PDB file of C-alpha atoms in Angstrom:
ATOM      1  CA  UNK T   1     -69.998 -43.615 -27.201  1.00 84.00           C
ATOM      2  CA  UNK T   2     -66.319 -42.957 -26.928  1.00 91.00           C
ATOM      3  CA  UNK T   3     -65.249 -45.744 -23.571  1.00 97.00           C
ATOM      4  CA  UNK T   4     -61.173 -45.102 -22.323  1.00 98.00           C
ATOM      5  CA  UNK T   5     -60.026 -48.705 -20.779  1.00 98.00           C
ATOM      6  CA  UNK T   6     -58.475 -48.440 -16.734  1.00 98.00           C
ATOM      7  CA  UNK T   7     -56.376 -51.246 -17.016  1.00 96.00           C
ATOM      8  CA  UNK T   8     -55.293 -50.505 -13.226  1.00 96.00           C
ATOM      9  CA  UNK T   9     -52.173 -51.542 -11.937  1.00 94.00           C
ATOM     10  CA  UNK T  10     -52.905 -55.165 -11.339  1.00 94.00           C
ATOM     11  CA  UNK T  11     -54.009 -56.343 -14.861  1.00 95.00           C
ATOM     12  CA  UNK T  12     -51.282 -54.195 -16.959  1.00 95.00           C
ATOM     13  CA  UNK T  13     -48.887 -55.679 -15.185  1.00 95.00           C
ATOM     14  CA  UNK T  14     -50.114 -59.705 -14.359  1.00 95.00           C
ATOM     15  CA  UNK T  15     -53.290 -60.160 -16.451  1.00 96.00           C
ATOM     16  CA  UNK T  16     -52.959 -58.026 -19.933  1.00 96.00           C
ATOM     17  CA  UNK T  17     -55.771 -60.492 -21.346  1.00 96.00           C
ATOM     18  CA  UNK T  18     -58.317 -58.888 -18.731  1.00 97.00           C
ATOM     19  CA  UNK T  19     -57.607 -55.773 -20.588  1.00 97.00           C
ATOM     20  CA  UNK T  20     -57.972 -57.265 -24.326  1.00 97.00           C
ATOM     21  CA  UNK T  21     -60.650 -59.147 -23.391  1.00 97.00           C
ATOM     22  CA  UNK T  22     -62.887 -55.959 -22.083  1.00 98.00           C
ATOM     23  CA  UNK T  23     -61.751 -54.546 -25.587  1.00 97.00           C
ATOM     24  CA  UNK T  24     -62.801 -57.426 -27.197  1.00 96.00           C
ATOM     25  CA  UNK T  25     -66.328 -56.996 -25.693  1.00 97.00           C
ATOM     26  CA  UNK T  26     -67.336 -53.485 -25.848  1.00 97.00           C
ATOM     27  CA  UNK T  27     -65.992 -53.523 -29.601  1.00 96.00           C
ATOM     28  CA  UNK T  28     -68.617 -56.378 -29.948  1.00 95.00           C
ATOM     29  CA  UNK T  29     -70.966 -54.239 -28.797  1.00 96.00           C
ATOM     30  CA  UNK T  30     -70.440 -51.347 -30.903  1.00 94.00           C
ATOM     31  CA  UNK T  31     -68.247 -48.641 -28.371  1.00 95.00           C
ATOM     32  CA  UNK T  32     -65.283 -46.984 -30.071  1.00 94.00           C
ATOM     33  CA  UNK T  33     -62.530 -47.782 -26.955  1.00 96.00           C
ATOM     34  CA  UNK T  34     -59.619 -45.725 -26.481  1.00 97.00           C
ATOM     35  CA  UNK T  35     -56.170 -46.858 -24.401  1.00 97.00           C
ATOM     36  CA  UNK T  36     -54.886 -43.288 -23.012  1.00 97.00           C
ATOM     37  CA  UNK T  37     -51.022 -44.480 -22.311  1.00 96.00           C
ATOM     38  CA  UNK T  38     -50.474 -41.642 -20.473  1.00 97.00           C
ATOM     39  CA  UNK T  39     -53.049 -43.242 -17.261  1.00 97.00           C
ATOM     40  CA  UNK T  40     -51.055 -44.810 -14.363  1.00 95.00           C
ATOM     41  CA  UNK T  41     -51.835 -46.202 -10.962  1.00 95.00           C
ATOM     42  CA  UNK T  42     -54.954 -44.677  -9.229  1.00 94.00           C
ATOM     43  CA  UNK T  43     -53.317 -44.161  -6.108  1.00 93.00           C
ATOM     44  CA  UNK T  44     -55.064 -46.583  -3.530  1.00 91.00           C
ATOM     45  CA  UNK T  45     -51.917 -48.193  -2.832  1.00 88.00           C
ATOM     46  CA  UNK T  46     -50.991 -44.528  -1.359  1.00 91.00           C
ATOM     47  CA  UNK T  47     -53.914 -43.782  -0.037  1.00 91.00           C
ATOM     48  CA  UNK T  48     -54.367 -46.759   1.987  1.00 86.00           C
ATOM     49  CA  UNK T  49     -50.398 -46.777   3.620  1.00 87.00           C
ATOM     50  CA  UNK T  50     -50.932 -43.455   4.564  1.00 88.00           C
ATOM     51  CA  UNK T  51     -49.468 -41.407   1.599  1.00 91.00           C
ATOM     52  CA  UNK T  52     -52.578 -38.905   0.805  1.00 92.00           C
ATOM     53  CA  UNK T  53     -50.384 -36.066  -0.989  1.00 93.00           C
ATOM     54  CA  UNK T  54     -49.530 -38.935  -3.534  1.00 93.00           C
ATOM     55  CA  UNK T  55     -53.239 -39.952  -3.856  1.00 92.00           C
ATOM     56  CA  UNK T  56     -54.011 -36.544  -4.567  1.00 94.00           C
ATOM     57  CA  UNK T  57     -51.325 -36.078  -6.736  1.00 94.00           C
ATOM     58  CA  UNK T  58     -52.631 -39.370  -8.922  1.00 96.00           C
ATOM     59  CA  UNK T  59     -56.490 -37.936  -8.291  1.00 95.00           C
ATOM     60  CA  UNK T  60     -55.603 -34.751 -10.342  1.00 95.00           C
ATOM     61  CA  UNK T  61     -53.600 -36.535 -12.624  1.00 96.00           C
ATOM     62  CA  UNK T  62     -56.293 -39.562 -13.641  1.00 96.00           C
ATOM     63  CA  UNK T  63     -58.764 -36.309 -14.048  1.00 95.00           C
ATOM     64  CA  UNK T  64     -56.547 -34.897 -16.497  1.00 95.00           C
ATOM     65  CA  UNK T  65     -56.093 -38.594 -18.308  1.00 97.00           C
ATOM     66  CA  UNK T  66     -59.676 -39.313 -18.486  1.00 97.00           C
ATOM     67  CA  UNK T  67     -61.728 -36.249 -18.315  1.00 94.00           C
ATOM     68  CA  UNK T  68     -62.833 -36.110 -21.886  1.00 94.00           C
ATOM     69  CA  UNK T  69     -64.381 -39.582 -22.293  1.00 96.00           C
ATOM     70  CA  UNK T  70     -67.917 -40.325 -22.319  1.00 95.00           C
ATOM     71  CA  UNK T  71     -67.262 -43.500 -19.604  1.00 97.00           C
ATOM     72  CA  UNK T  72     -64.116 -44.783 -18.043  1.00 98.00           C
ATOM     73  CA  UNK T  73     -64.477 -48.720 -17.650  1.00 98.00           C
ATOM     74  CA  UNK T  74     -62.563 -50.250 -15.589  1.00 97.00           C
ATOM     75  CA  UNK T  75     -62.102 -54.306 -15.005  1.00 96.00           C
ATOM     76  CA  UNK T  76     -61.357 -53.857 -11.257  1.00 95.00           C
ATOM     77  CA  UNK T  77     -64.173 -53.082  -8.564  1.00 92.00           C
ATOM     78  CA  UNK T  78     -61.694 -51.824  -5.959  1.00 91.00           C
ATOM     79  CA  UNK T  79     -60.405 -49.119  -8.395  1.00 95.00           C
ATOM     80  CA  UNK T  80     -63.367 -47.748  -9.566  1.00 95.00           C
ATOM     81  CA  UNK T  81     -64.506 -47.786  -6.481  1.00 94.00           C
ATOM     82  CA  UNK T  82     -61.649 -45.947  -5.152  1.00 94.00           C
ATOM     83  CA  UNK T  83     -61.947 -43.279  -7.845  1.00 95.00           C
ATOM     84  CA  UNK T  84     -65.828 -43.230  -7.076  1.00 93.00           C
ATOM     85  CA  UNK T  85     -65.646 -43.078  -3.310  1.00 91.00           C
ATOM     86  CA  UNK T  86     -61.856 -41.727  -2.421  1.00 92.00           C
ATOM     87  CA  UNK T  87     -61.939 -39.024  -5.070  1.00 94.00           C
ATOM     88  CA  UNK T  88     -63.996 -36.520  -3.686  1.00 93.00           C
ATOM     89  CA  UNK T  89     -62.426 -36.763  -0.458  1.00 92.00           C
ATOM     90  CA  UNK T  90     -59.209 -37.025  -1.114  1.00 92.00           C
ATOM     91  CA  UNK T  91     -59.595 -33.541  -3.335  1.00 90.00           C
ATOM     92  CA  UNK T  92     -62.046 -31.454  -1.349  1.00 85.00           C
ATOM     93  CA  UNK T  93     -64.608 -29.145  -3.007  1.00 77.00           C
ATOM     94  CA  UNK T  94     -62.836 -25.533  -4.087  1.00 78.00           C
ATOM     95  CA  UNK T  95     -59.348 -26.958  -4.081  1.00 85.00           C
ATOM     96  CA  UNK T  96     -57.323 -27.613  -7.237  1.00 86.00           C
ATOM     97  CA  UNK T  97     -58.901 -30.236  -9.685  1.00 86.00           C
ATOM     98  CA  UNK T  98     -61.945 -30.897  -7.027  1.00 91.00           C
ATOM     99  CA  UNK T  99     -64.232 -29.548  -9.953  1.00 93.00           C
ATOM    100  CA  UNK T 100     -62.996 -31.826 -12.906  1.00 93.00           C
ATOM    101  CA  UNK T 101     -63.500 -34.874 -10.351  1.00 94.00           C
ATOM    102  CA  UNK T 102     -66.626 -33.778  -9.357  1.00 93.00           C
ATOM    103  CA  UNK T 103     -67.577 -34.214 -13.778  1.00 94.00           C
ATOM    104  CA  UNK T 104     -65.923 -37.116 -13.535  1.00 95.00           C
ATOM    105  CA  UNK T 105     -66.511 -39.752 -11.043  1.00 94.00           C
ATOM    106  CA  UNK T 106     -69.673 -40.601 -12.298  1.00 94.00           C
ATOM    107  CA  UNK T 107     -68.894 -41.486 -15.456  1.00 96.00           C
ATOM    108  CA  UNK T 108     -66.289 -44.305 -13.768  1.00 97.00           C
ATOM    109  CA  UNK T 109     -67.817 -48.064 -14.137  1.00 97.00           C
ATOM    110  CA  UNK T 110     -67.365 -51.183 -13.408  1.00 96.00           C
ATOM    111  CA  UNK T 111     -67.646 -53.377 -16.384  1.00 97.00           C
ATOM    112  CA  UNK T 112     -70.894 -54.805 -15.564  1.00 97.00           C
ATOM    113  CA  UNK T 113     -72.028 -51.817 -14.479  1.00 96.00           C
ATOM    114  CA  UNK T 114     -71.186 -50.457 -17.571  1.00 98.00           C
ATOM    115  CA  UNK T 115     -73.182 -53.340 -19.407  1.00 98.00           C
ATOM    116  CA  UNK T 116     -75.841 -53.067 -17.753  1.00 97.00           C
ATOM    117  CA  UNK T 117     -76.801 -49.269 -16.591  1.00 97.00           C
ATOM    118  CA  UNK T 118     -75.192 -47.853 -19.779  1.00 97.00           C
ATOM    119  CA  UNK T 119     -75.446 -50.049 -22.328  1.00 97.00           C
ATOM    120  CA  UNK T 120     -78.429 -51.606 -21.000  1.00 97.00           C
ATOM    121  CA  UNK T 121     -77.489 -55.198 -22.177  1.00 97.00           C
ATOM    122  CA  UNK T 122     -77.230 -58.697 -19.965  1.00 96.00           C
ATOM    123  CA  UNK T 123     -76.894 -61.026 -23.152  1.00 97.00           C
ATOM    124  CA  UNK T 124     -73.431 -60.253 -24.940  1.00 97.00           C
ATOM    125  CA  UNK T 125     -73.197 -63.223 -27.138  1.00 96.00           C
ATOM    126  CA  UNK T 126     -70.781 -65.041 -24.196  1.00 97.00           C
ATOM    127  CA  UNK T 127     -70.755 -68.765 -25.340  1.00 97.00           C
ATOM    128  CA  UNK T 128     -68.717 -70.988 -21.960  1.00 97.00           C
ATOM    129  CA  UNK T 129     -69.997 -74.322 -21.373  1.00 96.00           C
ATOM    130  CA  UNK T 130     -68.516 -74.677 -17.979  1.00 97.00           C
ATOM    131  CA  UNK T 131     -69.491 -74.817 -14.294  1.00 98.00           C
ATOM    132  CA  UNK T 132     -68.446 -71.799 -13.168  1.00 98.00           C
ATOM    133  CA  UNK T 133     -69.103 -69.902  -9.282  1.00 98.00           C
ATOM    134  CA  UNK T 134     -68.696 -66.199  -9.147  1.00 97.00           C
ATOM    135  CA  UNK T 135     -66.394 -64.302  -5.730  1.00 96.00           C
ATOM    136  CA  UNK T 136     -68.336 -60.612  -4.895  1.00 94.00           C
ATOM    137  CA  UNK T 137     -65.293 -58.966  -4.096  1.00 92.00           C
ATOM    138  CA  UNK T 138     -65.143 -56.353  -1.310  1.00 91.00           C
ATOM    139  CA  UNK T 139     -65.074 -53.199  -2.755  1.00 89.00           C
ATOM    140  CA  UNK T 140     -67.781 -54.609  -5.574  1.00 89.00           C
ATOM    141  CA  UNK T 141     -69.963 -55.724  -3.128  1.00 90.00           C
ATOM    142  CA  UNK T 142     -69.686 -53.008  -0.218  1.00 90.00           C
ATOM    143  CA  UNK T 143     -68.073 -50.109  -2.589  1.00 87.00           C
ATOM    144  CA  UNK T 144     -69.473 -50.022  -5.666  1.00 91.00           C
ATOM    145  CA  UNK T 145     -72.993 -52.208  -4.658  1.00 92.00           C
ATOM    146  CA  UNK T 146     -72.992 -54.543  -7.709  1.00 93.00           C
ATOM    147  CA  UNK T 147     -75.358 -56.590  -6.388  1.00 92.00           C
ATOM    148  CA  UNK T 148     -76.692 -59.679  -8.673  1.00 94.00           C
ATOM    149  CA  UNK T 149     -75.216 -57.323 -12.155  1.00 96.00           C
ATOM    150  CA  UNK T 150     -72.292 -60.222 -12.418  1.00 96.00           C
ATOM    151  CA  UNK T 151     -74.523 -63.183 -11.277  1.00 95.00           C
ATOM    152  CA  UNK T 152     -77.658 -61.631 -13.943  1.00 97.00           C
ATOM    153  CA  UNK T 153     -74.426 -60.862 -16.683  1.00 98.00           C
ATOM    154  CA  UNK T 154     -73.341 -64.668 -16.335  1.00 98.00           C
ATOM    155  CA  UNK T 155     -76.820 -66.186 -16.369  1.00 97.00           C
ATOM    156  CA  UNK T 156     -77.287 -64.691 -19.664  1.00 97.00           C
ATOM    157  CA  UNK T 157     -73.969 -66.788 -21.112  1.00 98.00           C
ATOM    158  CA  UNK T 158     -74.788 -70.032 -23.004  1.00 97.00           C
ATOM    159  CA  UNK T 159     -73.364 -73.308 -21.700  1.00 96.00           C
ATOM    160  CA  UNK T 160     -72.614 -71.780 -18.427  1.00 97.00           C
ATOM    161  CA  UNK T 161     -73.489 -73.592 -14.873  1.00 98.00           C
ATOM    162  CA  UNK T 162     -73.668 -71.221 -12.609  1.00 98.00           C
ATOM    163  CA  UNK T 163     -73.654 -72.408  -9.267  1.00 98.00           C
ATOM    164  CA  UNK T 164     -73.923 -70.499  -5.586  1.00 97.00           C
ATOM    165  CA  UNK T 165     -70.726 -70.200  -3.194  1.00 97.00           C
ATOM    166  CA  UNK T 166     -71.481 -70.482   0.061  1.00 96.00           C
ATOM    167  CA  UNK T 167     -70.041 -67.821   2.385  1.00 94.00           C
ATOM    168  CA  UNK T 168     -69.581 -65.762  -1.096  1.00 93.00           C
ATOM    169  CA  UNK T 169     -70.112 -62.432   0.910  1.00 93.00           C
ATOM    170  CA  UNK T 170     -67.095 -63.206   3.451  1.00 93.00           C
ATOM    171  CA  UNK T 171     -63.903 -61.037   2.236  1.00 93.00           C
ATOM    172  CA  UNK T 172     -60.822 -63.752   0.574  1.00 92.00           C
ATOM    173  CA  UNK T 173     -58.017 -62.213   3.288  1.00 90.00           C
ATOM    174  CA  UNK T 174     -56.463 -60.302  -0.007  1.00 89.00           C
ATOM    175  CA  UNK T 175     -57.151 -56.803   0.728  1.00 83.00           C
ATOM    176  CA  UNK T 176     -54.159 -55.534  -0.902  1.00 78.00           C
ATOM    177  CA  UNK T 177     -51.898 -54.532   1.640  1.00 80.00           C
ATOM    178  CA  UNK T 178     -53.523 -56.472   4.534  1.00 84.00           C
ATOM    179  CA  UNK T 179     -52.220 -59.599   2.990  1.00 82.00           C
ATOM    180  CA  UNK T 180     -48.197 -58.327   3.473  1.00 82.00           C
ATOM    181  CA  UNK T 181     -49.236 -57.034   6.556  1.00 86.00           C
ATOM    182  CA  UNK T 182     -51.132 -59.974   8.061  1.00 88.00           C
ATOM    183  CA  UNK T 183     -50.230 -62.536   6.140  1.00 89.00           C
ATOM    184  CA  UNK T 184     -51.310 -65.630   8.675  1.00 94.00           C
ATOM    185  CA  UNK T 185     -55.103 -63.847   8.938  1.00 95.00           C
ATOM    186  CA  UNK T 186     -55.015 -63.350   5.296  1.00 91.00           C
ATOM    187  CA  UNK T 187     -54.026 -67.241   4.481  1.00 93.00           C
ATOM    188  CA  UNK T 188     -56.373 -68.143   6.696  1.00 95.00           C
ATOM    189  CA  UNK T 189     -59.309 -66.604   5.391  1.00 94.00           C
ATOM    190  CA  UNK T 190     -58.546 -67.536   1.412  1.00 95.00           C
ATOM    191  CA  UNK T 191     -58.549 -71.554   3.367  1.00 95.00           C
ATOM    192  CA  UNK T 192     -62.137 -70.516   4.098  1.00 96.00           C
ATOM    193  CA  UNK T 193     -62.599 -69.325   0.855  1.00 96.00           C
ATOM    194  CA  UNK T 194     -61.044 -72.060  -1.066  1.00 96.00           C
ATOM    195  CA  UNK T 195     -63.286 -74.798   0.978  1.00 97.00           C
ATOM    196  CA  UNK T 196     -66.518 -73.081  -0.239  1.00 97.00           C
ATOM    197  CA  UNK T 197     -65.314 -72.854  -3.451  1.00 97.00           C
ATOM    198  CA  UNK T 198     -64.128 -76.530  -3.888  1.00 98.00           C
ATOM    199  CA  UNK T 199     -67.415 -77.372  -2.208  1.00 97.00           C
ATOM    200  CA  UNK T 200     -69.116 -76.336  -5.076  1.00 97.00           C
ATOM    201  CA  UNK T 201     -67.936 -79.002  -7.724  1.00 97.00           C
ATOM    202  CA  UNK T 202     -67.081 -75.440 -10.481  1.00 98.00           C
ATOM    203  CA  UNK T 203     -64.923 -75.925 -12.820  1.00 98.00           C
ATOM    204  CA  UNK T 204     -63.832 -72.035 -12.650  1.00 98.00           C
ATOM    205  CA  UNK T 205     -64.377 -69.787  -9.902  1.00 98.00           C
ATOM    206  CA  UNK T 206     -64.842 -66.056 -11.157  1.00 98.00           C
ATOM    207  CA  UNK T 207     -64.759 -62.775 -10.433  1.00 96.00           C
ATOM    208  CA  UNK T 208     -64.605 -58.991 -11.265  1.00 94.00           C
ATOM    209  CA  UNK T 209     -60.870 -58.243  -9.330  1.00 94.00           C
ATOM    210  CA  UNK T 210     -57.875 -60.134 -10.344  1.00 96.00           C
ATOM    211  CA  UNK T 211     -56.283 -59.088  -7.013  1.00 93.00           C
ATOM    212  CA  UNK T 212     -58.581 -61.317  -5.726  1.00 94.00           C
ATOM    213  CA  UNK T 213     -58.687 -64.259  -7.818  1.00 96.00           C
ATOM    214  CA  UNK T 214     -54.868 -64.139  -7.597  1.00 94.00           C
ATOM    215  CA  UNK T 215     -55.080 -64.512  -4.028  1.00 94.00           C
ATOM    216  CA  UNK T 216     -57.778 -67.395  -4.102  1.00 95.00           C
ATOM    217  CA  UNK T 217     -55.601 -69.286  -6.676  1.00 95.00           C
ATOM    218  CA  UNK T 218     -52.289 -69.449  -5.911  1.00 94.00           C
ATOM    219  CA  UNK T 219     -53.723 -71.499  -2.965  1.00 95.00           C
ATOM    220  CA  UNK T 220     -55.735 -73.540  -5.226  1.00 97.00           C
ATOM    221  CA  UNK T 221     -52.784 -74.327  -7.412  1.00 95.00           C
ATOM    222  CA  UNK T 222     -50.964 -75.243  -4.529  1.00 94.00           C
ATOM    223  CA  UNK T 223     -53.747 -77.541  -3.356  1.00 94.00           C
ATOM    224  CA  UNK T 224     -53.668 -78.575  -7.359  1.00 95.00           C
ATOM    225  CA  UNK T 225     -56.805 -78.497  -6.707  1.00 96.00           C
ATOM    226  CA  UNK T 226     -58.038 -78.359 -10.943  1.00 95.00           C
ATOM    227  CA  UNK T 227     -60.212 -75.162 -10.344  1.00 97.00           C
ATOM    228  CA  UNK T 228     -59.264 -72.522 -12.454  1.00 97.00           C
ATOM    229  CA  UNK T 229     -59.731 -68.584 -11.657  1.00 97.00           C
ATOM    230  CA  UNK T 230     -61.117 -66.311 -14.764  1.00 98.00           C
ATOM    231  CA  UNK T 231     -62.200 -62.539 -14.585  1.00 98.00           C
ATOM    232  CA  UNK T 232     -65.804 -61.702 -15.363  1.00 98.00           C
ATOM    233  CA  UNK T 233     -64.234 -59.825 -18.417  1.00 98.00           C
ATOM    234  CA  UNK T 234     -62.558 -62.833 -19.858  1.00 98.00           C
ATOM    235  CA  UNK T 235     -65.756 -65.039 -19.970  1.00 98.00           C
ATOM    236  CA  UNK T 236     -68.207 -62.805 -21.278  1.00 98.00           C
ATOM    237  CA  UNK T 237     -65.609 -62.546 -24.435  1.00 97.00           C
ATOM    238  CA  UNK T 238     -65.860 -65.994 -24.432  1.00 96.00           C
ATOM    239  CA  UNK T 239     -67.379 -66.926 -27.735  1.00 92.00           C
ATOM    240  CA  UNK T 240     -66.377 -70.343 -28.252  1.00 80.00           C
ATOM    241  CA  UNK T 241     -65.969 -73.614 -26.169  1.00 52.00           C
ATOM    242  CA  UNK T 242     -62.933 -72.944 -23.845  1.00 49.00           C
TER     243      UNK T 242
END
């Protein structure tokens, strides 16, 4: 199966090993994935703020980036979800590029999506002897409907403790924009997150958006609270003690 990486925005920019480490994993489990360097922001930035001839623009162009893979992965739930779900609306049927999204969009994933409806594998080898709770994100939860897939992905992984968060369905205040724009609201709901979270005695608190888990722990490093935030991506690669 020929996979093409979305880094999205987020991790080629502030977490590169999100991106090496979903290499690292698929290659382990025998997909031949491609980096197209010519892919760029999917445009829910734009899209969100109001800009929708830019988000079209970017729709068009991440058609013409990815359009000849077999799957686009993609170590982000809110952009895969906004290719999934903004796509098609953003470029309406008949118009320009509205049939090459159409082929498309379904072959977008998640990564445990991916590993789990594709590749039809929950046990990648992950070796993490830690005690470790997992974040739903929004737009994995409500978007792209993970469900248990993470939760099922990380109960597979040897040495892990996997332990619940209460409240784990309650949004962290990130939200991308919302945060500049409300930032009191949005530091007030990560406190409510971060309580849950040190409530449950983990070691690392993980999820499947690093927008998210760099919203949940720059307040737990200022709390020095000891808990440290991982993608999904970068513990499943995990093949060693850690």
């Amino acid at each position: 199966m020929r996979v093409a990486l979305f880094i999205t925005c987020v991790n080629d920019t502030l977490f590169p090993g999100t991106g090496r480490a979903v290499v690292t994993l698929l290659r382990r489990l025998g997909c031949a994935v491609e980096f197209p360097q010519a892919q760029t922001c999917c445009g829910q930035m734009h899209v969100n703020t109001g800009y929708r001839a830019e988000g079209v623009r970017l729709a068009r162009h991440f058609t013409e980036v990815f359009g000849d893979y077999d799957a686009v992965v993609a170590p982000s739930g809110s952009c895969a979800a906004m290719v999934r779900e903004q796509y098609p609306k953003l470029v309406k049927a008949g118009s320009p590029g509205a049939a090459a999204i159409e082929r498309l969009t379904p072959k977008v994933y998640d990564l445990s999506e991916f590993l789990l409806d594709v590749l039809e594998v929950d046990d990648v080898g992950a070796y993490f002897p830690h005690r470790v709770t997992y974040h739903p994100t929004c737009h994995s939860l409500r978007g792209l409907h993970l469900g248990d897939r993470p939760a099922r992905l990380l109960g597979k992984v040897r040495g892990l403790d996997l332990v619940p968060l209460a409240g784990a369905e309650e949004c962290c205040g990130f939200g991308g924009t919302f945060a500049v724009k409300n930032p009191a609201v949005s530091a007030a709901m990560c406190g409510d997150k971060v309580r849950n979270v040190l409530d449950t005695g983990a070691e690392v608190l993980c999820a499947a958006d690093n927008s998210c888990l760099m919203h949940i722990g720059g307040t737990l490093r200022r709390q020095q609270s000891g808990v440290r935030v991982m993608h999904l991506a970068e513990i499943l690669a995990s093949t060693e003690a850690v």
